[in-house]
Tab-separated table of C-alpha atoms and ligand atoms in Angstrom:
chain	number	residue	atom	x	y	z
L	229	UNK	CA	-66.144	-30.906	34.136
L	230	UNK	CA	-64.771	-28.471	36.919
L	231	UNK	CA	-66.940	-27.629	40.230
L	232	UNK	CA	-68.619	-25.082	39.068
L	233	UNK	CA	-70.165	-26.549	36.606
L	234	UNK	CA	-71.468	-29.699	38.426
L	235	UNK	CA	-72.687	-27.726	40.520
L	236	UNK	CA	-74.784	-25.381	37.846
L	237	UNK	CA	-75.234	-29.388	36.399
L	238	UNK	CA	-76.458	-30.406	39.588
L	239	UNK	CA	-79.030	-27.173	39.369
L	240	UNK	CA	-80.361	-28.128	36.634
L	241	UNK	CA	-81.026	-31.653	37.484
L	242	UNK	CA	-82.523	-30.538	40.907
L	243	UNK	CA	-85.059	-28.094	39.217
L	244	UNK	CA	-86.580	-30.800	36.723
L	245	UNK	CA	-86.406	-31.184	33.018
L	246	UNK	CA	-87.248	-26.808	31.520
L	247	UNK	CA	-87.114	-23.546	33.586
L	248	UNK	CA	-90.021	-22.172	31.188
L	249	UNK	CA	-92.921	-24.132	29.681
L	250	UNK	CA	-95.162	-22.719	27.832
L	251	UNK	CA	-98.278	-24.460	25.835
L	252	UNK	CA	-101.159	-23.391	23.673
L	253	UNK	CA	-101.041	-20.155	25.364
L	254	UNK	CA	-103.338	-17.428	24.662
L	255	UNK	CA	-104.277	-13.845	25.716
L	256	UNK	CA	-107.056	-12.113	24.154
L	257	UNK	CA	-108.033	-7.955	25.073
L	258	UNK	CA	-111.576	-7.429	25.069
L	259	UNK	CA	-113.784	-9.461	23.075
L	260	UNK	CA	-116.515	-9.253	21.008
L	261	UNK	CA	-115.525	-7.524	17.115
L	262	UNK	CA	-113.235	-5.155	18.777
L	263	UNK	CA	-110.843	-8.567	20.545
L	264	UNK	CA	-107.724	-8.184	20.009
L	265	UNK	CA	-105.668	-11.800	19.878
L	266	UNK	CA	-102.324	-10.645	20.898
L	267	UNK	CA	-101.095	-13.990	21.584
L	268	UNK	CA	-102.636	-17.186	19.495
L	269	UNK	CA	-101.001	-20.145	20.594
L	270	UNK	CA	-97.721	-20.337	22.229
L	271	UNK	CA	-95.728	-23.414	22.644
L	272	UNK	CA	-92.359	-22.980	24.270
L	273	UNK	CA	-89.530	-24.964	26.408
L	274	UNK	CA	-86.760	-22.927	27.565
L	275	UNK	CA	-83.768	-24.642	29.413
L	276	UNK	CA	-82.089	-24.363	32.687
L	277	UNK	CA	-79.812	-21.873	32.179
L	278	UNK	CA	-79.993	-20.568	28.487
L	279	UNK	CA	-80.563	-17.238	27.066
L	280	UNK	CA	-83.648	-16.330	24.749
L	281	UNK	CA	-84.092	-13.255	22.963
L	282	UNK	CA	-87.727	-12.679	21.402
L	283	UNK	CA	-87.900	-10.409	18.831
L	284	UNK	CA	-90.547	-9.037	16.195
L	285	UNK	CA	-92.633	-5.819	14.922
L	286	UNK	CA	-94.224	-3.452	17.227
L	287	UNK	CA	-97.490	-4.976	18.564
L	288	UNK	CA	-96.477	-8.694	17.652
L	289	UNK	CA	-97.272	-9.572	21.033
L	290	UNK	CA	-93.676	-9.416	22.938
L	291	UNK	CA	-94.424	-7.891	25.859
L	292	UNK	CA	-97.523	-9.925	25.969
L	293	UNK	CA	-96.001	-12.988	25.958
L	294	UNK	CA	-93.028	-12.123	28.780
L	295	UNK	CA	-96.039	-10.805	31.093
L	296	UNK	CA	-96.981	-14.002	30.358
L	297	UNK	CA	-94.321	-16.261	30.605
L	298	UNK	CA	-93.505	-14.082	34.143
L	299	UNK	CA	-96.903	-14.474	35.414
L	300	UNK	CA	-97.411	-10.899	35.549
L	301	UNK	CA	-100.567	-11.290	33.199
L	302	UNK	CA	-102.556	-14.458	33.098
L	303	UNK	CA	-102.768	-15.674	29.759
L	304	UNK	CA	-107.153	-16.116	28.458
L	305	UNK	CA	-105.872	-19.676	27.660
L	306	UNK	CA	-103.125	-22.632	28.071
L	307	UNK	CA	-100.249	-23.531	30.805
L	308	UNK	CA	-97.239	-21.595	31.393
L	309	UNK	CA	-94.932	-23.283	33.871
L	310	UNK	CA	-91.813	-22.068	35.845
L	311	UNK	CA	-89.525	-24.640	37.315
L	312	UNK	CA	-92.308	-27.168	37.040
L	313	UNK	CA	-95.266	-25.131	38.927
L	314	UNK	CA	-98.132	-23.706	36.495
L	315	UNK	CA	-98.726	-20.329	37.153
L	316	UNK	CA	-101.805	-19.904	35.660
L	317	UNK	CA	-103.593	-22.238	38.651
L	318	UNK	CA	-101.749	-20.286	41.543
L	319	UNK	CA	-103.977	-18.284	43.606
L	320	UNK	CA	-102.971	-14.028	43.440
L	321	UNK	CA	-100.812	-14.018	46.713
L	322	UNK	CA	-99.243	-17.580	45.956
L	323	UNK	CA	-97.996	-16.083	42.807
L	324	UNK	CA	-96.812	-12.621	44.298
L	325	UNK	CA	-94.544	-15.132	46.104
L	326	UNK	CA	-93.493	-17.520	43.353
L	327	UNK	CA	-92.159	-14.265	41.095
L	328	UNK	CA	-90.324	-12.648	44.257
L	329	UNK	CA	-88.723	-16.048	45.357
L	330	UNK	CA	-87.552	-16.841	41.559
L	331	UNK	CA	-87.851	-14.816	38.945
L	332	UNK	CA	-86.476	-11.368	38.535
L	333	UNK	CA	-87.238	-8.731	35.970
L	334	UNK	CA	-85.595	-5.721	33.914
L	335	UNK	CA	-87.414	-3.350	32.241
L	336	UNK	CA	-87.013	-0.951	29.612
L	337	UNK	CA	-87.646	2.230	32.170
L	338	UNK	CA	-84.774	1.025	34.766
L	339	UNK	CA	-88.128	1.319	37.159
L	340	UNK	CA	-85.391	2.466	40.632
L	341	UNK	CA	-86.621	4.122	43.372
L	342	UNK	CA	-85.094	7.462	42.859
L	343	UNK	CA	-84.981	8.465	47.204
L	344	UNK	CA	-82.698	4.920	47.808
L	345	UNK	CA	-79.210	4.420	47.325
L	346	UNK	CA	-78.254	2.404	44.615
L	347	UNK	CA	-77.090	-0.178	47.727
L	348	UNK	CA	-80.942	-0.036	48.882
L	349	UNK	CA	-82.078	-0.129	45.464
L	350	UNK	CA	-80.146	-3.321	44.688
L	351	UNK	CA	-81.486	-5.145	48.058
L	352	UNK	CA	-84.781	-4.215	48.023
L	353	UNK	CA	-86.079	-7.972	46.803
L	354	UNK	CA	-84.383	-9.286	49.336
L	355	UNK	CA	-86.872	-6.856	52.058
L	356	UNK	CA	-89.799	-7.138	49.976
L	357	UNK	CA	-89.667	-11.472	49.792
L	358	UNK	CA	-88.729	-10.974	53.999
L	359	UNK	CA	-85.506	-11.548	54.402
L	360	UNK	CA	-83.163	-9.383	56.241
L	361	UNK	CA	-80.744	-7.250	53.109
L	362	UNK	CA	-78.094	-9.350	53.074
L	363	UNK	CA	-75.440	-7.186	52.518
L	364	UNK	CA	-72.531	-9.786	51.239
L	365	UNK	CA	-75.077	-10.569	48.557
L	366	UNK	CA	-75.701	-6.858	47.866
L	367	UNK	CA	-72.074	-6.112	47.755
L	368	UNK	CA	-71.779	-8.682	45.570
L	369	UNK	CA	-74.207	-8.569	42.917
L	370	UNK	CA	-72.890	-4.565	42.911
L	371	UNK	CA	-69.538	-5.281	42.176
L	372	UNK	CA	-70.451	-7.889	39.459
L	373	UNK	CA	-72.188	-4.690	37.721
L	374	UNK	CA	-69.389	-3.321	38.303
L	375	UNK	CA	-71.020	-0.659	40.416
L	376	UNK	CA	-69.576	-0.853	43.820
L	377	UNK	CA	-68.027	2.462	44.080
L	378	UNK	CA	-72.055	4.025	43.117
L	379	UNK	CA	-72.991	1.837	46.222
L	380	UNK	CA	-74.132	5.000	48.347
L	381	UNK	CA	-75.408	7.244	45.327
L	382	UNK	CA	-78.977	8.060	44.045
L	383	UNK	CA	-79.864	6.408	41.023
L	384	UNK	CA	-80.341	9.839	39.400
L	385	UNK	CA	-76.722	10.822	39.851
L	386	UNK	CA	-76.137	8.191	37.578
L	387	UNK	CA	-76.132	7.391	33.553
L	388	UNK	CA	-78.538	5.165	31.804
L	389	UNK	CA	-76.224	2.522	31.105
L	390	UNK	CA	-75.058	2.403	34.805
L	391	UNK	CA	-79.320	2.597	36.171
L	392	UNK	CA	-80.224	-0.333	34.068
L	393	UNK	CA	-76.719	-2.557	35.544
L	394	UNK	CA	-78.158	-1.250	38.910
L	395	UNK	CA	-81.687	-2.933	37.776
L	396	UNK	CA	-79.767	-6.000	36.435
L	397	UNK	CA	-78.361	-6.109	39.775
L	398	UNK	CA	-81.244	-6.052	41.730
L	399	UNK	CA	-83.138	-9.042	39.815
L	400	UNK	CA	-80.154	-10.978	40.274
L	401	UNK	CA	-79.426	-10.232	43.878
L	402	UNK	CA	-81.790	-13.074	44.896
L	403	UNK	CA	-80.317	-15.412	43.077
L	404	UNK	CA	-83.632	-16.165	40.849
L	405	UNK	CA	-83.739	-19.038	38.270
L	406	UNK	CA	-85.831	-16.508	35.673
L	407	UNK	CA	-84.934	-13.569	34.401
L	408	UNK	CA	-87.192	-11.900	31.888
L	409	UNK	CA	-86.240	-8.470	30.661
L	410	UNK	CA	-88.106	-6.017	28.395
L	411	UNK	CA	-86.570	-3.860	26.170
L	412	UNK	CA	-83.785	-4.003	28.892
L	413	UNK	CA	-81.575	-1.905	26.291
L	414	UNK	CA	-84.378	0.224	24.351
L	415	UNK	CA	-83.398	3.422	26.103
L	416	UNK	CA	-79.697	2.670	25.485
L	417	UNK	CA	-76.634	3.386	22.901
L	418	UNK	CA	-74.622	0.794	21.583
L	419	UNK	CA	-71.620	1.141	23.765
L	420	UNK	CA	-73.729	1.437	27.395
L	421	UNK	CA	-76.347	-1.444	26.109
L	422	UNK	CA	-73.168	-4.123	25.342
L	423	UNK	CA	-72.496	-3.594	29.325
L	424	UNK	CA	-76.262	-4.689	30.658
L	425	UNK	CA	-76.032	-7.196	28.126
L	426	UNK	CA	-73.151	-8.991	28.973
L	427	UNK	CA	-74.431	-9.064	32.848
L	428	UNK	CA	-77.372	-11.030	31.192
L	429	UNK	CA	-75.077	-12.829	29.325
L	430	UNK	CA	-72.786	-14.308	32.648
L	431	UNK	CA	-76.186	-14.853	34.656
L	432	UNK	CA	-76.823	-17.545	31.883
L	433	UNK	CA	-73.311	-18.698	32.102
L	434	UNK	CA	-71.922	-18.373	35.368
L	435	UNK	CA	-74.694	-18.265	37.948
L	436	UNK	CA	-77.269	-20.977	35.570
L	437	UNK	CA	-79.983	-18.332	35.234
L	438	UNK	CA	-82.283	-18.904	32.812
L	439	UNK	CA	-82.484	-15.697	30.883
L	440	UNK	CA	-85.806	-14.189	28.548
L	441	UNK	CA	-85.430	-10.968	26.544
L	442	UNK	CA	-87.792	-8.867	24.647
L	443	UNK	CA	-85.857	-6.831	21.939
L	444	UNK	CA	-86.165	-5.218	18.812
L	445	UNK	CA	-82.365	-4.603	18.222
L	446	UNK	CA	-80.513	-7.992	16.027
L	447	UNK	CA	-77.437	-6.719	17.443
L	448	UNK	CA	-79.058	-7.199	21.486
L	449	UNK	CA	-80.529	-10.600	19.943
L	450	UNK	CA	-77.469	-11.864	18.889
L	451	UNK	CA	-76.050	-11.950	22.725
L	452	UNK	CA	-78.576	-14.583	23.144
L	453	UNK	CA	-78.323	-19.053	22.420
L	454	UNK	CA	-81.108	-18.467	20.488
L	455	UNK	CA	-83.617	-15.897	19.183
L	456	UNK	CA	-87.621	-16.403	19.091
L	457	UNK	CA	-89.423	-14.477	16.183
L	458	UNK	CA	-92.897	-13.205	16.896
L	459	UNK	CA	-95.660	-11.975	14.149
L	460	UNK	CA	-98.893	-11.142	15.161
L	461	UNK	CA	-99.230	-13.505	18.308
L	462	UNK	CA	-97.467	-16.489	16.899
L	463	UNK	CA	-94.171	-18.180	16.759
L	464	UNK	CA	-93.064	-17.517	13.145
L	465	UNK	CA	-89.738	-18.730	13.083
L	466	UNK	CA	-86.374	-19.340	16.027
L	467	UNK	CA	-82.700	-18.911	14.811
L	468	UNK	CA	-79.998	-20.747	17.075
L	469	UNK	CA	-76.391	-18.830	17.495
L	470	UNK	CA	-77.320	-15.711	15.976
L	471	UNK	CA	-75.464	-12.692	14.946
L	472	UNK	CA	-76.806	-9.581	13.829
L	473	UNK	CA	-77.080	-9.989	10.207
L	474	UNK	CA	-78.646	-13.225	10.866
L	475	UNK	CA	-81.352	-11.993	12.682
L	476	UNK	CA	-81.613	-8.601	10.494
L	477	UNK	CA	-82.274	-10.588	7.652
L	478	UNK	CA	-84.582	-12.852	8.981
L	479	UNK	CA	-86.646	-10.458	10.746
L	480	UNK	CA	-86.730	-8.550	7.297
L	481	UNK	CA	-87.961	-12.204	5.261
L	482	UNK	CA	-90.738	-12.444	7.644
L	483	UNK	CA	-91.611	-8.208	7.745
L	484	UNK	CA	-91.715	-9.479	3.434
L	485	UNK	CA	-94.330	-12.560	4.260
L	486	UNK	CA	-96.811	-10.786	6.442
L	487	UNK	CA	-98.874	-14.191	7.722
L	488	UNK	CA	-101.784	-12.408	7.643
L	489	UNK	CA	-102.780	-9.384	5.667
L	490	UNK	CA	-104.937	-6.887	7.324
L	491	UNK	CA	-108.363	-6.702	6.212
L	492	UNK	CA	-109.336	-4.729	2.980
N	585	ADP	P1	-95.198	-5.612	21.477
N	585	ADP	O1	-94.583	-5.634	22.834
N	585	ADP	O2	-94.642	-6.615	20.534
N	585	ADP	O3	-95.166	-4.234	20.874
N	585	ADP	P2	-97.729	-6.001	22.860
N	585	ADP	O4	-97.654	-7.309	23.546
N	585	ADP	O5	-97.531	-4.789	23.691
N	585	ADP	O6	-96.744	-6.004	21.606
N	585	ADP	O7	-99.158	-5.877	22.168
N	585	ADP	C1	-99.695	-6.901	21.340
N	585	ADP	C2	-101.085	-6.492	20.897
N	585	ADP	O8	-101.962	-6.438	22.022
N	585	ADP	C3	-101.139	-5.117	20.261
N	585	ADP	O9	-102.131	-5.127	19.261
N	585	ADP	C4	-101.565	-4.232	21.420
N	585	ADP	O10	-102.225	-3.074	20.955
N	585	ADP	C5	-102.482	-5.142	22.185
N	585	ADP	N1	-102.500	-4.840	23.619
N	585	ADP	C6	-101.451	-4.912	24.478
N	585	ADP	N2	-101.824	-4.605	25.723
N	585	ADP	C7	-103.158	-4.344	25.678
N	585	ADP	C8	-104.141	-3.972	26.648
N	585	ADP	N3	-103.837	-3.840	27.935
N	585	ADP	N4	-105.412	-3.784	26.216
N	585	ADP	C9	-105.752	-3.930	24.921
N	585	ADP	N5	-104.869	-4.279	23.949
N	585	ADP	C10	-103.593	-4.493	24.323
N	586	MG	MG1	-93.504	-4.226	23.996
């Protein structure tokens, strides 16, 4: 075992047992005949440092579950934890803290401020969790996108492919033990997603992020340890090292077994 990975080892160890725990969670719209149950009963334990794709049809419940699982939403029932804490007792503000401190987030609309740099961009969790930019870090998560000669340009100037490394950049920059992402490459081609995936890919493997992504693409799936099939608000099935035909097919044998068939 070299350094680096005692030290990612040593991480691990320090942040207790999971980096994402979720149990019997639940979230229910509305209620009444007209509730609709996008999530019924999620149990989940992601590890220190791996990568999990979630996949599954439109309106299964995926970006349900990562607003969820990041504490953006609060679920209508069960516990989802983060590095031990449960997020669904934390007051509002205590929470606003919890997901600036350690988690980041990418989602499918690059979401930059289009009147900063890509430099400001990039440190602007560092400002908004009040701590000075630091600009080693900045520099640093930049040229890891391999971005550092856009350092001084507007997001606009620039393609999709290099906007969403800019937004990889800046929910890495603080060095967060999360990561969910959302579609991170639904607005991408082939050739430009490969680059924002592999970022998410060496935050899981180099820096011990733990890593959640929504996708619908087997091909963006298959960058992950392990891929997470939803249908209609439940777990329906996980496939470890997966590859595109893998996940193609098995997201096709579950699209063939509907678990539940709408009402006549
Ligand atoms: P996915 O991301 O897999 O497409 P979603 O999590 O967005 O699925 O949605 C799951 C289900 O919950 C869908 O039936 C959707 O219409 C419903 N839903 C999502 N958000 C809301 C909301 N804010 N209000 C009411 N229903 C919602
Ligand atoms: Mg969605």
């Amino acid at each position: 075992m070299d350094q680096r990975d005692e030290d990612l080892d040593g991480r691990r160890q320090e942040r207790g047992a999971c980096a994402v725990e979720l149990r019997g969670v639940r979230r229910q719209y509305g209620g009444g005949a007209g509730a609709v149950h996008a999530l019924r009963g999620i149990d989940l334990v992601l590890p220190h440092g791996s990568f999990t794709a979630v996949t599954g049809p439109s309106g299964s419940g995926k970006s349900t579950f990562l607003r969820c699982a990041a504490g953006l939403d609060r679920p209508t029932g069960g516990t989802v934890r983060v590095g031990g804490t449960d997020l669904t007792r934390l007051r509002a503000d205590r929470l606003t803290a919890l997901r600036r401190e350690r988690l980041g987030f990418v989602f499918q609309a690059f979401n930059l401020l289009p009147s900063l740099t890509v430099e400001q961009n990039v440190a602007l969790p560092m400002r908004l969790a009040g701590r000075c930019a630091d600009r080693r870090r900045t520099a640093e998560a930049l040229a890891r996108a391999g971005l550092g000669a856009h350092a001084g340009r507007r997001p606009g100037r620039l393609s999709g492919g290099q906007q969403q490394r800019v937004a990889v950049a800046r929910a890495l920059v603080t060095g967060p033990d999360v990561v969910f992402a959302d579609e991170p490459t639904g607005a991408l081609d082939t050739g430009t997603a490969a680059g924002v995936l592999g970022l998410l890919r060496h935050a899981a493997d180099g820096l011990g992020t733990t890593v959640v992504m929504v996708t619908r693409d087997p091909v963006a799936a298959s960058w992950a340890d392990r891929v997470l099939f939803l249908a209609d608000g439940t777990l329906a099935d996980s496939l470890e090292r997966p590859t595109p035909e893998r996940v193609a097919a098995r997201t096709a044998a579950l699209a063939g077994h509907p678990r539940r068939t709408a009402a006549a």
